[in-house]
XYZ file of C-alpha atoms in Angstrom:
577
model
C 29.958 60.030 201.165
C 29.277 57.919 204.039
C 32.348 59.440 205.915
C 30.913 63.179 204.984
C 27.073 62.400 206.413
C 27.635 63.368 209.935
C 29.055 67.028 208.498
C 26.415 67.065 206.005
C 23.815 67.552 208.417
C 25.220 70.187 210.311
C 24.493 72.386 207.111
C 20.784 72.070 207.919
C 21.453 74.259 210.798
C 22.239 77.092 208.408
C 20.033 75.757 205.171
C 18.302 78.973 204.429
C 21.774 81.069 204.290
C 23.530 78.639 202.710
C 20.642 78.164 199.932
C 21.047 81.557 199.899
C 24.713 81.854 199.189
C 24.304 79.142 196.364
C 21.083 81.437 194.526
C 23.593 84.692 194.798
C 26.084 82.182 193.372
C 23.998 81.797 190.275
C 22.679 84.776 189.926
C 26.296 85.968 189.761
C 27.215 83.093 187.037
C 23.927 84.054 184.908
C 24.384 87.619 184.823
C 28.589 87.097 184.058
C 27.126 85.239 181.003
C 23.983 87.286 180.215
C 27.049 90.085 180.187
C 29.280 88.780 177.774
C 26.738 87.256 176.145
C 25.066 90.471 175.031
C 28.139 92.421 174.562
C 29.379 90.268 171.767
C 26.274 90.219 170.498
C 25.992 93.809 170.523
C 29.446 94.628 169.258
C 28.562 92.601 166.248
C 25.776 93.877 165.660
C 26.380 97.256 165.953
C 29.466 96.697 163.842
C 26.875 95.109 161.102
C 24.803 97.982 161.424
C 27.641 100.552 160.474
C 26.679 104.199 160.095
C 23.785 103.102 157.698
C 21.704 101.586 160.653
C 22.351 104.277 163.056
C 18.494 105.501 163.387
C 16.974 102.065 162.429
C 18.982 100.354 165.189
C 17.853 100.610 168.798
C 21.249 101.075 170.814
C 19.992 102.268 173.999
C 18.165 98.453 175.013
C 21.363 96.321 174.733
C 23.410 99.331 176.678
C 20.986 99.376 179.374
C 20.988 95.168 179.364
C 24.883 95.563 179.734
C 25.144 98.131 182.641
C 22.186 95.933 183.903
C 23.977 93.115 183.963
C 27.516 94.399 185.203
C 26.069 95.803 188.081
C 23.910 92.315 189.028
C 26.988 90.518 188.548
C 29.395 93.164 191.038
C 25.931 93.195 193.583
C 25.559 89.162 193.810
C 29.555 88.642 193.854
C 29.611 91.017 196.544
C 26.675 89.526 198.760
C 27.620 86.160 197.734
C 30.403 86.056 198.917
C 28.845 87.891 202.399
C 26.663 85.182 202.495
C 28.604 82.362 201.656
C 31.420 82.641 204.110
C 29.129 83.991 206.770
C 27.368 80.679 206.591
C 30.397 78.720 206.592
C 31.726 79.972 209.328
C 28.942 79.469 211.263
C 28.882 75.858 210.156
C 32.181 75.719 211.079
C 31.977 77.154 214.383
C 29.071 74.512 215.253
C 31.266 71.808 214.385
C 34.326 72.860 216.281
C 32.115 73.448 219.214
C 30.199 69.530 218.391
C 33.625 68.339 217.545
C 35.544 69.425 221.139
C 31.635 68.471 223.306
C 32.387 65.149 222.020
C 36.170 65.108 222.562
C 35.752 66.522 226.283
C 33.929 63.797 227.876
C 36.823 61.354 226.350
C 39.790 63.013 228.444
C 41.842 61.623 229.657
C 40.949 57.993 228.800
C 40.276 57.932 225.126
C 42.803 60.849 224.934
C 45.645 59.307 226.075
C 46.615 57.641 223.086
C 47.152 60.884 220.776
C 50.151 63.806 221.188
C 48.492 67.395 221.932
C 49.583 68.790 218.532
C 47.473 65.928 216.762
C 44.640 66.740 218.670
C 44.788 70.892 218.069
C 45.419 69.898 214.506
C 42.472 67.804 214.401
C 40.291 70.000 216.172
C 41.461 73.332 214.210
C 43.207 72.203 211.031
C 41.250 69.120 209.972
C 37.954 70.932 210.613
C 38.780 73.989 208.795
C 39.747 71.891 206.069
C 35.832 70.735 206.103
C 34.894 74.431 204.961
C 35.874 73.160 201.082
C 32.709 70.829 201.198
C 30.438 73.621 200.898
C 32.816 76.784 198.722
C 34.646 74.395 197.076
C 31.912 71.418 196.357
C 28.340 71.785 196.508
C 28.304 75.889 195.877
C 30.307 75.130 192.574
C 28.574 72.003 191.616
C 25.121 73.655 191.937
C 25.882 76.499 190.423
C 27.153 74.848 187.395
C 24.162 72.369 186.894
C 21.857 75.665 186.978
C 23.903 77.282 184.138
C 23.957 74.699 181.856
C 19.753 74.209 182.430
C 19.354 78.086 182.111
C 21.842 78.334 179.169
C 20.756 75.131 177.647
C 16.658 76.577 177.745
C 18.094 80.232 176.597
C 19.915 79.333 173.548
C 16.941 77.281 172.528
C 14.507 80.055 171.443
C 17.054 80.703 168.928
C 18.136 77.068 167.694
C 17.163 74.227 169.660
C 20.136 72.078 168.401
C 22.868 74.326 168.967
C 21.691 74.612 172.379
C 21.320 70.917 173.177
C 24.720 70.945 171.654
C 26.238 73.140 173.827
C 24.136 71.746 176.765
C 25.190 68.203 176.665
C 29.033 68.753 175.995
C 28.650 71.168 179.399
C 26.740 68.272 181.121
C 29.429 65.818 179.596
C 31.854 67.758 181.060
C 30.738 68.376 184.516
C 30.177 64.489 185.129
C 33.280 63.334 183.761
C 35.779 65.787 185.202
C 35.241 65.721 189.150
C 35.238 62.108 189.270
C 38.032 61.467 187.312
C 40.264 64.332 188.985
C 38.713 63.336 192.652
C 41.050 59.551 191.820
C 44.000 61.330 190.610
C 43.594 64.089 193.181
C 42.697 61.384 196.253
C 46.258 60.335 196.918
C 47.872 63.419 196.830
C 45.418 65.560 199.111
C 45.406 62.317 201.513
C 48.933 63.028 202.131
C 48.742 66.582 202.589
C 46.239 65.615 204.956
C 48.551 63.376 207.175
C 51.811 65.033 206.786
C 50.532 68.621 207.862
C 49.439 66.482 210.853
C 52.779 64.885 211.182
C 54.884 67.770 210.530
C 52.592 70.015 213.233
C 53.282 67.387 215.588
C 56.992 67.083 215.276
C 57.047 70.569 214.728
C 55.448 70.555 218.579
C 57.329 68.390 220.109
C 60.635 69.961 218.699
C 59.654 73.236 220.368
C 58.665 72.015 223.806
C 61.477 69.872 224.135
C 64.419 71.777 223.223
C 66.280 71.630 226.117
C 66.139 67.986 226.411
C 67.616 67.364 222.821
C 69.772 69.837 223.123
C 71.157 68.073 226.640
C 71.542 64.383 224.690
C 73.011 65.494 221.296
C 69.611 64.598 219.237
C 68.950 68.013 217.774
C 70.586 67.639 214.714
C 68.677 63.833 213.892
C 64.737 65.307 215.501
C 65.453 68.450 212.597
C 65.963 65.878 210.016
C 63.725 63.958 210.643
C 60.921 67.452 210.615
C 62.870 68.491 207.773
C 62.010 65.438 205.877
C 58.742 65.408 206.823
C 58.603 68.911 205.321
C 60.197 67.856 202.507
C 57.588 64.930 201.709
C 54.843 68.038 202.650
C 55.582 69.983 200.107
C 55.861 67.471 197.083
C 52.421 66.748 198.006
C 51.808 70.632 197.448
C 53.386 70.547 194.528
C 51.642 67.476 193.375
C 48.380 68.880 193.732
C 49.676 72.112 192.133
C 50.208 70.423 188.960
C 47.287 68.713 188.899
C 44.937 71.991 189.227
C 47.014 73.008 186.357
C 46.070 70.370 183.978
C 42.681 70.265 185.140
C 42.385 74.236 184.298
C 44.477 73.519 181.041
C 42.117 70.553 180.009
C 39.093 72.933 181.029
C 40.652 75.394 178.380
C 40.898 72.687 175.682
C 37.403 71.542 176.436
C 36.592 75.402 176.028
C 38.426 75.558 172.755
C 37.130 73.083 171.411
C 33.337 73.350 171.932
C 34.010 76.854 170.785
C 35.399 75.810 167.268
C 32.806 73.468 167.267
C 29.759 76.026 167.695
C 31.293 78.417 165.347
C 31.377 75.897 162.824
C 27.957 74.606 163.298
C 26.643 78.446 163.867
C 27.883 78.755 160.453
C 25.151 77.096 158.593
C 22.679 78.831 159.662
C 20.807 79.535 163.433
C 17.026 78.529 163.541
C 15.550 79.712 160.422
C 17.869 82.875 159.845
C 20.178 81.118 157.155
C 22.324 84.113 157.486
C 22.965 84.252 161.188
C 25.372 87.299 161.092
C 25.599 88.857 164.956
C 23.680 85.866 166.096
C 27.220 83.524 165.703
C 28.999 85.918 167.901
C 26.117 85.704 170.786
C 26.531 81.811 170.392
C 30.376 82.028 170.669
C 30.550 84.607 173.640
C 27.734 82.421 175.590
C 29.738 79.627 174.659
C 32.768 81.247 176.754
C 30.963 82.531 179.797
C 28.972 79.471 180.094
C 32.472 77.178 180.500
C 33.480 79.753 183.276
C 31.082 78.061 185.551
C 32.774 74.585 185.286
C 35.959 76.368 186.020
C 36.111 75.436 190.011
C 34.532 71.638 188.723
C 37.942 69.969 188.461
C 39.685 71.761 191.008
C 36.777 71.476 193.557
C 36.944 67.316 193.703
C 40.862 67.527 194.075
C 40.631 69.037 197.465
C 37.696 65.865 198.017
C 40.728 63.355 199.180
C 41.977 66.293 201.545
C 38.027 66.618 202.678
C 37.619 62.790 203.193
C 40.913 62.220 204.912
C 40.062 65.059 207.455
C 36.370 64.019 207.528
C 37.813 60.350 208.673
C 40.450 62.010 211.215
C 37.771 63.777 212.641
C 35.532 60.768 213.242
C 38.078 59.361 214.305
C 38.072 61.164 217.831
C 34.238 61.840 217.893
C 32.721 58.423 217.383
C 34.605 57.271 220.214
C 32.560 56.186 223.432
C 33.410 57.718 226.454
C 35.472 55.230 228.957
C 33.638 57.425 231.648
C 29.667 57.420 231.693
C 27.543 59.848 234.502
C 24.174 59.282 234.716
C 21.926 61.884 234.124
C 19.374 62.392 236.898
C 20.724 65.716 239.429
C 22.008 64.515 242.912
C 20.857 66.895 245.930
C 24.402 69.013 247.366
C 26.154 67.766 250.134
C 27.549 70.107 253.148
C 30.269 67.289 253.903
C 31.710 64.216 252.077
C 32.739 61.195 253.551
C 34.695 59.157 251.076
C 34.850 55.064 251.213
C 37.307 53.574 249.297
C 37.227 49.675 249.096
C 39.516 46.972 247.190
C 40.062 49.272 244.706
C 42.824 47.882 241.783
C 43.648 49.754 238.830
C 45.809 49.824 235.707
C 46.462 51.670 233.025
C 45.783 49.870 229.478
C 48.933 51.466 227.891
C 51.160 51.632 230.567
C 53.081 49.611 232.829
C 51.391 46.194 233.160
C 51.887 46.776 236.695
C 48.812 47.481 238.608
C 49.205 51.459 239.560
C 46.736 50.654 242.816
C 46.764 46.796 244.221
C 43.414 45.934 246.448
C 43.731 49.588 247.696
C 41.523 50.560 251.086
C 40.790 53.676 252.496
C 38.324 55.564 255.003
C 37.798 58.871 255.019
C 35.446 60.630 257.745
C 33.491 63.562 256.514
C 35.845 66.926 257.895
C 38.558 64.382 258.282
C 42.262 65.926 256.796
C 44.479 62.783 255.625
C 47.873 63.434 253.193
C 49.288 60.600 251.541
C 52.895 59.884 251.043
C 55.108 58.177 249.390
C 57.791 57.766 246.643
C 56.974 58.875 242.656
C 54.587 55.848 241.046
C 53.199 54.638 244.112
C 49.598 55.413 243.171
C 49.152 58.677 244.934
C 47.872 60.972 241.771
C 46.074 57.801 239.918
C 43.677 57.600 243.326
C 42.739 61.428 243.168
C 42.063 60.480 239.507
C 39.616 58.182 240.235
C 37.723 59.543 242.915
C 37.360 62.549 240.181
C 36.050 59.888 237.678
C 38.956 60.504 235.044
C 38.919 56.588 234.936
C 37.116 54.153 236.361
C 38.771 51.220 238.404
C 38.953 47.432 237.047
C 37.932 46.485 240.698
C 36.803 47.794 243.727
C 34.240 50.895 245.163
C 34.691 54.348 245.731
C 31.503 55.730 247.943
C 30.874 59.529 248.583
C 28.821 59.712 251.597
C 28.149 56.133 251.454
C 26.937 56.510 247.513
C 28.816 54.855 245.207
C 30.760 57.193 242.909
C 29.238 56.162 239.663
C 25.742 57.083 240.943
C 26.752 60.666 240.665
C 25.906 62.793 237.792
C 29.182 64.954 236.315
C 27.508 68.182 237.722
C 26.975 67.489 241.244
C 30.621 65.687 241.250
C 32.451 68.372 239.989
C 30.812 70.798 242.473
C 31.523 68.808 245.266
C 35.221 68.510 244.540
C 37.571 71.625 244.459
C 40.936 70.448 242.875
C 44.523 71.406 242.420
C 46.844 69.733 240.015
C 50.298 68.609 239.818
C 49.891 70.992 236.293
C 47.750 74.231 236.640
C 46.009 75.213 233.504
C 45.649 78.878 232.840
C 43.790 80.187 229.597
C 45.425 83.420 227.617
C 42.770 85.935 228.940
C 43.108 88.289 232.410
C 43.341 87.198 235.683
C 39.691 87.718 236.451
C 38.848 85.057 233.568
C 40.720 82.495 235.153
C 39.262 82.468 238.142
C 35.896 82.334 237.585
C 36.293 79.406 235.749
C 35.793 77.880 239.544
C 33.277 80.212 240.821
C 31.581 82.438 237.692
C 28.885 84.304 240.308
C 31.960 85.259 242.360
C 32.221 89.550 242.703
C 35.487 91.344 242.213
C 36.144 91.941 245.512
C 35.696 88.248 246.917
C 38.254 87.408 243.966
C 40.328 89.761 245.379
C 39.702 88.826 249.085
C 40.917 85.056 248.002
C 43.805 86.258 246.214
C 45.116 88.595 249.191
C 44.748 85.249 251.448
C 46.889 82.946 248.886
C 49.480 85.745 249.153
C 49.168 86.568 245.162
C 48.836 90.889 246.174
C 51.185 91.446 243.641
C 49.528 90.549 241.163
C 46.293 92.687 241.726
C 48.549 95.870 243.187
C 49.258 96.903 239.620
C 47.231 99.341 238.121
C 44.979 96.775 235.582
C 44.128 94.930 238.569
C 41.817 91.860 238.134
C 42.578 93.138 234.211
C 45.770 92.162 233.961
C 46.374 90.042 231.614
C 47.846 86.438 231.706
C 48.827 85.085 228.615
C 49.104 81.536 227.476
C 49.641 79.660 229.771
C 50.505 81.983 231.952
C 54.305 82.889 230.619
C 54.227 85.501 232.830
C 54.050 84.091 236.326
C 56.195 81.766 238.235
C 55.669 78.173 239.188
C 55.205 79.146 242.802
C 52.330 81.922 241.547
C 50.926 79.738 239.643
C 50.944 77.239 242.421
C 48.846 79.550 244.244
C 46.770 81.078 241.697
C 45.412 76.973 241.464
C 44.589 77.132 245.214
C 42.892 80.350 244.719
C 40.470 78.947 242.651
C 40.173 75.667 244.981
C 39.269 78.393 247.631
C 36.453 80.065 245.216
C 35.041 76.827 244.088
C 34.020 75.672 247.884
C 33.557 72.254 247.559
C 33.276 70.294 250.428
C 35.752 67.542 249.215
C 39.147 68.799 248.444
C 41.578 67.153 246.571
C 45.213 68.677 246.660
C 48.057 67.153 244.463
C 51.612 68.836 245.281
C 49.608 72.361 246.342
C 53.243 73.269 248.145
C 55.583 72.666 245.293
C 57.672 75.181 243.877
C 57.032 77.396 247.226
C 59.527 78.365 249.226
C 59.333 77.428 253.307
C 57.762 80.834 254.437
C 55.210 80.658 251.625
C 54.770 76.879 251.653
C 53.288 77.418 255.334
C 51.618 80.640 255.026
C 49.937 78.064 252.467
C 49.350 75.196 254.461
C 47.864 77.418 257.399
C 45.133 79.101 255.045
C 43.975 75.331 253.774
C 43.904 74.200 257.542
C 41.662 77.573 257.819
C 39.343 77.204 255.046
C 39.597 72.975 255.251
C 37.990 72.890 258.779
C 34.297 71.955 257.652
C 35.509 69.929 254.572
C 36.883 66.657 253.861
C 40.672 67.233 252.491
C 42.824 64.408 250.450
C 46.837 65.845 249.808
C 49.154 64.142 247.857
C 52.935 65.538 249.049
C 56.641 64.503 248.872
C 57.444 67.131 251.591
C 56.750 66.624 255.196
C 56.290 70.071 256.148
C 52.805 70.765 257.771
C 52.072 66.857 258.080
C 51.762 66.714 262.177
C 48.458 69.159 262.061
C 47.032 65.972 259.526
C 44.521 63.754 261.508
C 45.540 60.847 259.361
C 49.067 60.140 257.033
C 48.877 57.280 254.756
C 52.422 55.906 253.272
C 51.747 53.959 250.018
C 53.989 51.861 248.273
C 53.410 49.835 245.216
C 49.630 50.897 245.069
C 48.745 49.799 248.626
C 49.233 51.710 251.989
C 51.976 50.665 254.102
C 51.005 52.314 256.856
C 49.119 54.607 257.913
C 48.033 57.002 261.549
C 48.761 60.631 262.264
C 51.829 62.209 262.734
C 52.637 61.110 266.583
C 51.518 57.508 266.140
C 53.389 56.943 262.893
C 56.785 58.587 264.560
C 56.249 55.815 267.737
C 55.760 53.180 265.092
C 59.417 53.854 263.869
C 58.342 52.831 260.101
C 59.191 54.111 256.938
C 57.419 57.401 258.139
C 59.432 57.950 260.599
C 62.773 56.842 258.328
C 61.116 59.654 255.837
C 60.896 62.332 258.617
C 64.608 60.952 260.124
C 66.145 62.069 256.624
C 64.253 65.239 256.159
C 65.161 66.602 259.266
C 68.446 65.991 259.039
């Protein structure tokens, strides 16, 4: 239960609806049995009565306590199960939204180690699994402990032993079956546990990379190996299929039996009526009803090994500490940035044991434009990384206007940086969603303004406008648009520290300076960082740093590093020709 405290306590957000759900719950229960209950009593006794009794036996009280009770039982189902799954859903919307607060601030260092379709399955599977804890579990459990109190005091107006009879084989029952089908259910719902995770991630990977194992002749072995995966999936299915069978089938035997039992002893005689006539059948028909609420017992703790295992994958992720701590206190903004960077050395944990930046050095002047160069590895994306706190270095000092970066809260960072990634991020909603994401007070027609100037007027030409709508992912556009739809929202966001990995790529020449002319434009007052493999643009940089092995090789603007006849110039020798 240790595993399950942390979700526990989210239900005390919702305690009064969920108390709620579990009163309708037995309300429902106790009027299902006050209904069969009196019916077989009334049958019987009516049928006792015979024509003989028909003026000396009051019909019209038990009819009315029938209707009564059918129409209790149809109200509470009904608003039970309003309540119920209202309140469940709004636990489990808190703890998807607690679940991905603490997952955010691990990205991308405590992230880095798990595939994207574990994670999604964690954060949506495994925590819709934790909805069983309360329909499934407690609901069921409490519901069943109030029937056999409230049957158990009932029956004993009429015969006190009977009752306690009844009582303590229903008590009997409801503490030996969950814990004996939670062990024979734990291994089984463990496994369903990990192999829907397993077969959602191969399933994942299978569809994203389709091309590539279609290329090296692996196709047939990846769909194997999912197909086995499946395979092993559904035997756990089936596994746990059986077992809710004999736990309903031993339930029924359990039934049978304590049925025989109180007919036999109803027999005798109930209380002081030696002849018990109609009484036997109320005993008997209670007897039924009353083992309807243990029905959900012993299928309720098989699902407890699915619960814990996705309780524990959960945890998992949230317990972890974030690599990456801000402090709290609010900086004041900043009009320009100047950036230090000094002796800086880096590594990933699970990567190449290879440092990614070596003793690295770099000064920035606040307005000052410098692109970096160099071939794929050398460091060039890891350094924009850190100065955006993704990681923080083994070694070394970044300083922001002469601050060092780890004095900065998260807030005033991210405000003071406008970014575009190598891979541009797009939510499925319209194209006025998605950009103000970096500005969110930003009216329609500056969004529009910004999106004439990155040369997107295509997009807001057709007749929805800003309403069109994207899709995941943005199927719908190309790289090069969705190249520029990330520098529309670097424009919007106004920081005065821009950080620009690849913003030409996938643009052809005409575009690609059309580009680089509006960043020059909007880039005058700020402080601009661009990571590029192309050339194009470079000579209007004040400063070009060439990096190799996570250090710079050189570095000086455009005319100094041609004179120098380095590997800058060797780069621009081969690109011109």
């Amino acid at each position: 239960m240790k595993t399950l405290a942390p979700y526990l306590s989210l239900y005390r957000r919702h305690i009064w609806r969920l108390s709620l759900g579990i009163l309708l719950a037995i309300v429902t229960l106790l009027a299902s049995i006050g209904l069969l209950t009196l019916s077989g009593w009334f049958l019987a006794a009516s049928s006792l009565a015979g024509v003989a009794g028909l003026y000396s036996f009051n019909y019209m009280l038990p009819a009315a306590g029938v209707r009564g009770a059918a129409i209790i039982r149809t109200a509470a189902r009904y608003f039970e199960r309003l309540v119920s799954h209202d309140g469940t859903f709004r636990v489990l919307q808190h703890l998807r939204v607690f679940t991905f607060s603490r997952l955010f601030p691990l990205s991308p260092a405590g992230l880095a180690r798990y595939q994207q379709g574990d994670l999604l399955n964690r954060l949506v599977a495994d925590v819709d699994t934790l909805d069983h804890l309360y329909l499934r579990v407690i609901s069921p459990l409490a519901g069943a402990l109030v029937v056999i109190i409230s049957v158990t005091l009932g029956l004993s107006w009429l015969d006190w032993q009977l009752a306690v009879t009844l009582g303590g084989l229903m008590l009997l029952t409801l503490l030996l079956l969950p814990p004996l089908f939670y062990r024979a259910g734990r291994p089984a719902g463990e496994a369903l546990t990990q192999l829907r995770g397993q077969y959602r991630t191969q399933l994942t990977a299978w569809l994203q990379g389709q091309a590539e194992l279609k290329l090296y002749g692996t196709e047939a072995r990846y769909r194997k190996a999912l197909d086995d995966t499946e395979a092993r999936w559904q035997r756990a299915q089936q596994q746990q299929a059986s077992l809710t069978g004999f736990s309903q089938g031993l339930l029924m035997l359990i039934t049978g039996f304590t049925v025989v039992l109180i007919l036999w002893l109803s027999a005798e005689g109930l209380g002081t009526e030696s002849s018990p006539d109609a009484l036997i059948a109320l005993f008997v028909f209670c007897t039924l009803a009353a083992f309807e609420a243990l029905a959900p017992v012993g299928g309720a703790f098989q699902h407890m090994g699915q619960v814990m295992a996705s309780a524990r994958r959960v945890t998992q992720i949230v317990q972890q500490q974030p690599a990456v701590r801000f402090p709290v206190a609010e900086m004041k903004p900043y009009n320009t940035l100047s950036l230090s960077i000094k002796n800086l050395c880096f590594s990933y944990e699970s990567g190449n044991p290879a440092p990614a930046l070596d003793d690295f050095s770099l000064e920035v002047a606040a307005g000052e434009h410098v692109a970096l160069l160099g071939r794929t590895g050398c460091g060039k994306s890891t350094l924009l990384q850190l100065i955006t706190r993704a990681w923080d270095p083994q070694a070394g000092e970044i300083l922001l206007n002469n601050i060092p970066l780890k004095n900065w809260d998260e807030a005033s960072l991210r405000a003071s940086t406008s970014v575009v990634t190598q891979r541009v991020h797009l939510f499925s909603g319209t194209l006025r969603d998605n950009l103000l994401l970096a500005a969110a007070q930003s009216s329609d027609d500056r969004l529009t303004e910004v999106l004439h100037q990155v040369g997107l007027d295509k997009l807001i030409d057709s007749q929805q406008g800003l309403n069109v709508w994207l899709g995941d992912g943005g199927r719908q556009l190309s790289g090069g648009e969705l190249r520029r739809l990330a520098i529309a929202r670097a424009v919007l966001h106004e920081g005065p520290l821009m950080l620009l990995d690849e913003p030409t790529e996938g643009l052809d020449a005409e575009t690609e300076q059309h580009i680089l002319a509006l960043l020059r434009q909007i880039g005058r007052s700020k402080t601009m960082i661009m990571v590029t493999h192309r050339l194009q643009g470079l000579d209007h940089f004040d400063k070009i740093c060439v990096m190799d092995g996570g250090q710079i090789s050189e570095q000086g603007s455009h005319h100094e590093l041609i004179l120098k006849r380095g590997r800058y110039w060797h780069f621009h020798q081969r690109f011109t020709l």
